CSV table of C-alpha atoms in Angstrom, one decimal:
chain,number,residue,atom,x,y,z
A,1,ASP,CA,-207.4,-45.8,-24.5
A,2,VAL,CA,-204.8,-48.3,-25.1
A,3,LYS,CA,-203.0,-49.7,-22.0
A,4,VAL,CA,-200.0,-52.0,-20.8
A,5,THR,CA,-200.9,-52.4,-17.5
A,6,GLN,CA,-198.6,-53.8,-15.1
A,7,SER,CA,-200.1,-55.7,-11.8
A,8,SER,CA,-198.3,-54.1,-8.9
A,9,ARG,CA,-197.3,-51.0,-8.3
A,10,TYR,CA,-195.2,-51.3,-5.2
A,11,LEU,CA,-194.1,-54.6,-4.4
A,12,VAL,CA,-191.8,-55.7,-0.7
A,13,LYS,CA,-190.6,-59.1,-1.4
A,14,ARG,CA,-187.9,-61.2,1.4
A,15,THR,CA,-184.5,-62.5,0.1
A,16,GLY,CA,-185.1,-65.7,-1.5
A,17,GLU,CA,-189.0,-65.6,-2.9
A,18,LYS,CA,-189.7,-66.2,-6.4
A,19,VAL,CA,-191.4,-63.1,-7.3
A,20,PHE,CA,-193.6,-62.6,-10.4
A,21,LEU,CA,-193.9,-59.7,-12.4
A,22,GLU,CA,-196.7,-59.3,-14.7
A,23,CYS,CA,-197.5,-57.4,-17.7
A,24,VAL,CA,-200.8,-57.2,-19.6
A,25,GLN,CA,-201.5,-55.0,-22.7
A,26,ASP,CA,-204.5,-54.8,-25.1
A,27,MET,CA,-203.3,-53.8,-28.2
A,28,ASP,CA,-202.7,-57.3,-30.0
A,29,HIS,CA,-198.4,-56.1,-29.8
A,30,GLU,CA,-196.3,-58.9,-31.3
A,31,ASN,CA,-193.4,-57.4,-29.0
A,32,MET,CA,-193.1,-57.2,-25.4
A,33,PHE,CA,-190.0,-55.8,-23.0
A,34,TRP,CA,-189.1,-56.3,-19.4
A,35,TYR,CA,-186.5,-53.2,-18.3
A,36,ARG,CA,-185.5,-52.3,-14.8
A,37,GLN,CA,-184.3,-48.4,-14.1
A,38,ASP,CA,-182.3,-47.2,-11.7
A,39,PRO,CA,-180.7,-44.2,-10.7
A,40,GLY,CA,-178.0,-42.8,-13.4
A,41,LEU,CA,-178.2,-45.9,-15.2
A,42,GLY,CA,-181.2,-45.6,-17.3
A,43,LEU,CA,-183.3,-48.2,-19.2
A,44,ARG,CA,-181.4,-51.4,-18.9
A,45,LEU,CA,-182.9,-54.4,-20.8
A,46,ILE,CA,-183.6,-57.9,-19.3
A,47,TYR,CA,-185.5,-59.8,-21.8
A,48,PHE,CA,-188.1,-59.5,-24.5
A,49,SER,CA,-190.3,-61.0,-26.8
A,50,TYR,CA,-190.9,-61.2,-30.4
A,51,ASP,CA,-194.0,-63.5,-30.5
A,52,VAL,CA,-195.8,-66.2,-28.0
A,53,LYS,CA,-193.6,-69.1,-26.3
A,54,MET,CA,-190.1,-66.8,-27.4
A,55,LYS,CA,-188.1,-64.7,-25.5
A,56,GLU,CA,-184.7,-63.4,-25.9
A,57,LYS,CA,-182.0,-62.3,-23.3
A,58,GLY,CA,-181.4,-58.4,-22.9
A,59,ASP,CA,-178.6,-56.7,-21.9
A,60,ILE,CA,-178.7,-58.0,-18.2
A,61,PRO,CA,-180.8,-61.5,-17.9
A,62,GLU,CA,-179.2,-62.9,-14.8
A,63,GLY,CA,-181.2,-63.7,-12.0
A,64,TYR,CA,-184.1,-63.2,-14.2
A,65,SER,CA,-186.8,-65.4,-16.5
A,66,VAL,CA,-190.0,-64.5,-18.0
A,67,SER,CA,-192.5,-66.6,-19.5
A,68,ARG,CA,-195.2,-65.6,-22.7
A,69,GLU,CA,-197.5,-67.9,-23.1
A,70,LYS,CA,-200.2,-65.5,-24.4
A,71,LYS,CA,-199.8,-63.0,-26.9
A,72,GLU,CA,-201.1,-60.3,-24.2
A,73,ARG,CA,-198.9,-61.4,-21.2
A,74,PHE,CA,-195.5,-61.2,-20.2
A,75,SER,CA,-194.0,-62.5,-17.1
A,76,LEU,CA,-190.7,-61.5,-15.7
A,77,ILE,CA,-189.6,-64.1,-12.8
A,78,LEU,CA,-187.1,-63.3,-10.0
A,79,GLU,CA,-186.0,-66.7,-9.5
A,80,SER,CA,-184.7,-66.1,-5.9
A,81,ALA,CA,-184.8,-62.5,-4.6
A,82,SER,CA,-182.0,-60.6,-4.0
A,83,THR,CA,-181.3,-57.2,-2.1
A,84,ASN,CA,-179.5,-56.0,-5.7
A,85,GLN,CA,-182.4,-56.3,-7.3
A,86,THR,CA,-184.6,-53.6,-5.8
A,87,SER,CA,-185.4,-51.5,-8.3
A,88,MET,CA,-188.2,-49.9,-10.6
A,89,TYR,CA,-189.6,-52.1,-13.3
A,90,LEU,CA,-190.7,-51.7,-16.4
A,91,CYS,CA,-192.9,-53.0,-18.9
A,92,ALA,CA,-193.2,-52.1,-22.8
A,93,SER,CA,-194.1,-53.2,-26.1
A,94,SER,CA,-194.9,-52.2,-29.7
A,95,SER,CA,-195.6,-53.4,-33.0
A,96,TYR,CA,-193.4,-52.4,-35.4
A,97,GLY,CA,-194.0,-52.6,-39.6
A,98,GLY,CA,-195.4,-50.3,-42.2
A,99,ASN,CA,-195.1,-46.6,-42.4
A,100,SER,CA,-195.6,-45.9,-38.6
A,101,ASP,CA,-193.0,-46.8,-36.0
A,102,TYR,CA,-194.5,-45.1,-32.1
A,103,GLY,CA,-192.0,-46.9,-30.3
A,104,TYR,CA,-193.0,-48.8,-27.1
A,105,THR,CA,-195.6,-48.1,-25.2
A,106,PHE,CA,-194.9,-48.5,-21.7
A,107,GLY,CA,-196.7,-49.6,-18.4
A,108,SER,CA,-196.5,-47.3,-15.0
A,109,GLY,CA,-194.0,-49.4,-13.5
A,110,THR,CA,-193.5,-52.0,-10.2
A,111,ARG,CA,-191.5,-50.6,-7.4
A,112,LEU,CA,-190.1,-53.4,-5.9
A,113,THR,CA,-188.0,-54.0,-2.5
A,114,VAL,CA,-185.5,-56.6,-1.8
A,115,VAL,CA,-185.4,-56.7,2.1
B,1,GLY,CA,-175.9,-52.6,-24.8
B,2,GLN,CA,-175.0,-49.9,-26.6
B,3,GLN,CA,-176.8,-46.4,-25.2
B,4,LEU,CA,-177.4,-43.0,-26.4
B,5,ASN,CA,-175.5,-39.9,-24.5
B,6,GLN,CA,-177.4,-37.6,-22.9
B,7,SER,CA,-175.9,-35.5,-21.2
B,8,PRO,CA,-175.8,-33.8,-18.0
B,9,GLN,CA,-177.6,-36.4,-15.9
B,10,SER,CA,-179.7,-33.1,-14.5
B,11,MET,CA,-180.6,-29.6,-15.4
B,12,PHE,CA,-182.3,-27.1,-13.2
B,13,ILE,CA,-184.5,-23.8,-15.2
B,14,GLN,CA,-185.9,-21.5,-13.8
B,15,GLU,CA,-189.9,-21.1,-14.4
B,16,GLY,CA,-190.7,-19.4,-17.9
B,17,GLU,CA,-187.1,-20.2,-19.4
B,18,ASP,CA,-186.6,-22.2,-22.6
B,19,VAL,CA,-184.0,-25.3,-22.2
B,20,SER,CA,-182.4,-27.8,-25.0
B,21,MET,CA,-181.3,-30.9,-24.5
B,22,ASN,CA,-179.7,-33.3,-27.8
B,23,CYS,CA,-178.6,-37.1,-28.0
B,24,THR,CA,-176.0,-38.0,-29.6
B,25,SER,CA,-174.5,-41.5,-31.4
B,26,SER,CA,-172.1,-42.9,-32.6
B,27,SER,CA,-174.3,-44.7,-35.3
B,28,ILE,CA,-177.0,-43.8,-37.5
B,29,PHE,CA,-180.6,-43.9,-36.4
B,30,ASN,CA,-183.5,-44.3,-39.1
B,31,THR,CA,-186.3,-42.9,-36.3
B,32,TRP,CA,-185.5,-40.8,-33.3
B,33,LEU,CA,-188.2,-40.6,-30.0
B,34,TRP,CA,-188.0,-38.7,-27.4
B,35,TYR,CA,-190.0,-39.7,-24.2
B,36,LYS,CA,-191.0,-37.8,-21.1
B,37,GLN,CA,-191.3,-39.6,-17.5
B,38,GLU,CA,-192.8,-38.4,-15.0
B,39,PRO,CA,-192.3,-39.1,-11.6
B,40,GLY,CA,-193.7,-42.7,-10.2
B,41,GLU,CA,-194.8,-43.3,-14.0
B,42,GLY,CA,-193.6,-45.2,-16.9
B,43,PRO,CA,-192.0,-43.6,-20.0
B,44,VAL,CA,-194.6,-41.7,-22.4
B,45,LEU,CA,-193.7,-40.7,-26.1
B,46,LEU,CA,-193.7,-37.1,-26.7
B,47,ILE,CA,-192.1,-36.9,-30.1
B,48,ALA,CA,-191.6,-39.1,-33.5
B,49,LEU,CA,-189.3,-38.1,-36.1
B,50,TYR,CA,-188.8,-40.4,-39.2
B,51,LYS,CA,-186.7,-38.3,-41.6
B,52,ALA,CA,-182.9,-36.9,-41.6
B,53,GLY,CA,-183.4,-32.9,-40.9
B,54,GLU,CA,-187.1,-33.2,-39.9
B,55,LEU,CA,-188.5,-30.6,-37.3
B,56,THR,CA,-191.5,-31.9,-35.0
B,57,SER,CA,-193.2,-29.9,-32.3
B,58,ASN,CA,-196.2,-30.7,-29.9
B,59,GLY,CA,-197.4,-28.1,-28.3
B,60,ARG,CA,-194.3,-26.0,-26.4
B,61,LEU,CA,-191.6,-28.9,-27.6
B,62,THR,CA,-190.1,-28.8,-30.3
B,63,ALA,CA,-187.3,-31.9,-31.2
B,64,GLN,CA,-185.3,-32.4,-34.7
B,65,PHE,CA,-183.8,-35.2,-36.6
B,66,GLY,CA,-180.0,-34.6,-37.1
B,67,ILE,CA,-178.9,-34.2,-41.1
B,68,THR,CA,-176.2,-36.9,-39.9
B,69,ARG,CA,-178.6,-39.1,-37.9
B,70,LYS,CA,-176.5,-39.5,-35.2
B,71,ASP,CA,-178.6,-36.6,-33.5
B,72,SER,CA,-181.7,-35.3,-32.5
B,73,PHE,CA,-182.2,-32.4,-30.3
B,74,LEU,CA,-185.7,-31.6,-27.8
B,75,ASN,CA,-186.1,-28.3,-26.8
B,76,ILE,CA,-188.7,-26.9,-24.8
B,77,SER,CA,-190.1,-23.3,-25.2
B,78,ALA,CA,-191.2,-21.4,-21.8
B,79,SER,CA,-191.4,-24.2,-19.1
B,80,ILE,CA,-193.9,-24.5,-16.2
B,81,PRO,CA,-193.6,-26.9,-12.6
B,82,SER,CA,-195.5,-29.5,-15.5
B,83,ASP,CA,-192.2,-30.0,-17.4
B,84,VAL,CA,-190.2,-31.5,-14.7
B,85,GLY,CA,-189.7,-35.1,-15.5
B,86,ILE,CA,-187.3,-37.6,-16.7
B,87,TYR,CA,-186.2,-37.1,-20.6
B,88,PHE,CA,-185.4,-40.2,-22.4
B,89,CYS,CA,-184.4,-40.3,-26.6
B,90,ALA,CA,-184.9,-43.5,-28.1
B,91,GLY,CA,-183.3,-44.2,-31.5
B,92,ARG,CA,-183.9,-47.4,-33.5
B,93,LYS,CA,-181.9,-48.4,-36.2
B,94,ALA,CA,-182.8,-49.7,-39.9
B,95,GLY,CA,-184.3,-53.5,-40.5
B,96,ALA,CA,-187.9,-54.8,-39.3
B,97,ASN,CA,-188.7,-55.5,-35.5
B,98,SER,CA,-184.8,-54.1,-34.4
B,99,LYS,CA,-184.8,-53.0,-30.9
B,100,LEU,CA,-185.4,-49.5,-29.6
B,101,THR,CA,-181.6,-47.7,-27.7
B,102,PHE,CA,-182.1,-45.5,-25.1
B,103,GLY,CA,-180.3,-42.7,-23.7
B,104,LYS,CA,-179.9,-42.3,-19.7
B,105,GLY,CA,-182.1,-39.6,-19.4
B,106,ILE,CA,-182.3,-36.2,-18.2
B,107,THR,CA,-184.3,-35.3,-14.9
B,108,LEU,CA,-185.6,-31.6,-15.7
B,109,SER,CA,-186.2,-29.6,-12.5
B,110,VAL,CA,-188.2,-26.0,-12.7
B,111,ARG,CA,-187.9,-23.6,-9.8
B,112,PRO,CA,-191.3,-21.6,-10.1
């Protein structure tokens, strides 16, 4: 079964800590994405990557950075966690081309609480 | 960034009822997708639509790609308690590797 795996389901971190959220996919997908999900705001794109070592800003990149050293792994980094970064974080991957478009495959999410 | 329009934010129905949701945009999309997110999980693809006018079913779910290519509809028939969740629409424009645009989602509650 194809999968996007996020390393933690729940995390509690302190304000000012550096936080790493890890995501691994086993589908050999080129594209990977990080979203945050908040009630009433839907899915907001933080960063995405179309290839190893490539990254592009999404709609809300402030306070975040990413790393993609290997094709299967995409890490989201909160340089100095703040309470307004308390949220559900979703990783997704995709491969687009040919006649099929199955959209994104999402991980189960990491619920991050910053105290 | 642009989002697709989904409303209302929440819907409450009785078990056994049918429910329809729509998703609209001012832009044309080449692909429409519908996702369901259950509590504590990530969104899962329900139906993908590739052609204007296309009608596709997946069990009790039926979705349509609007003729204008600016909207899509999802219908759930004979709802059951496990239909609860957030239903997202998503669209993809022309162009290789263009990103998906998402609606904000509709939270569906089903009363037994």
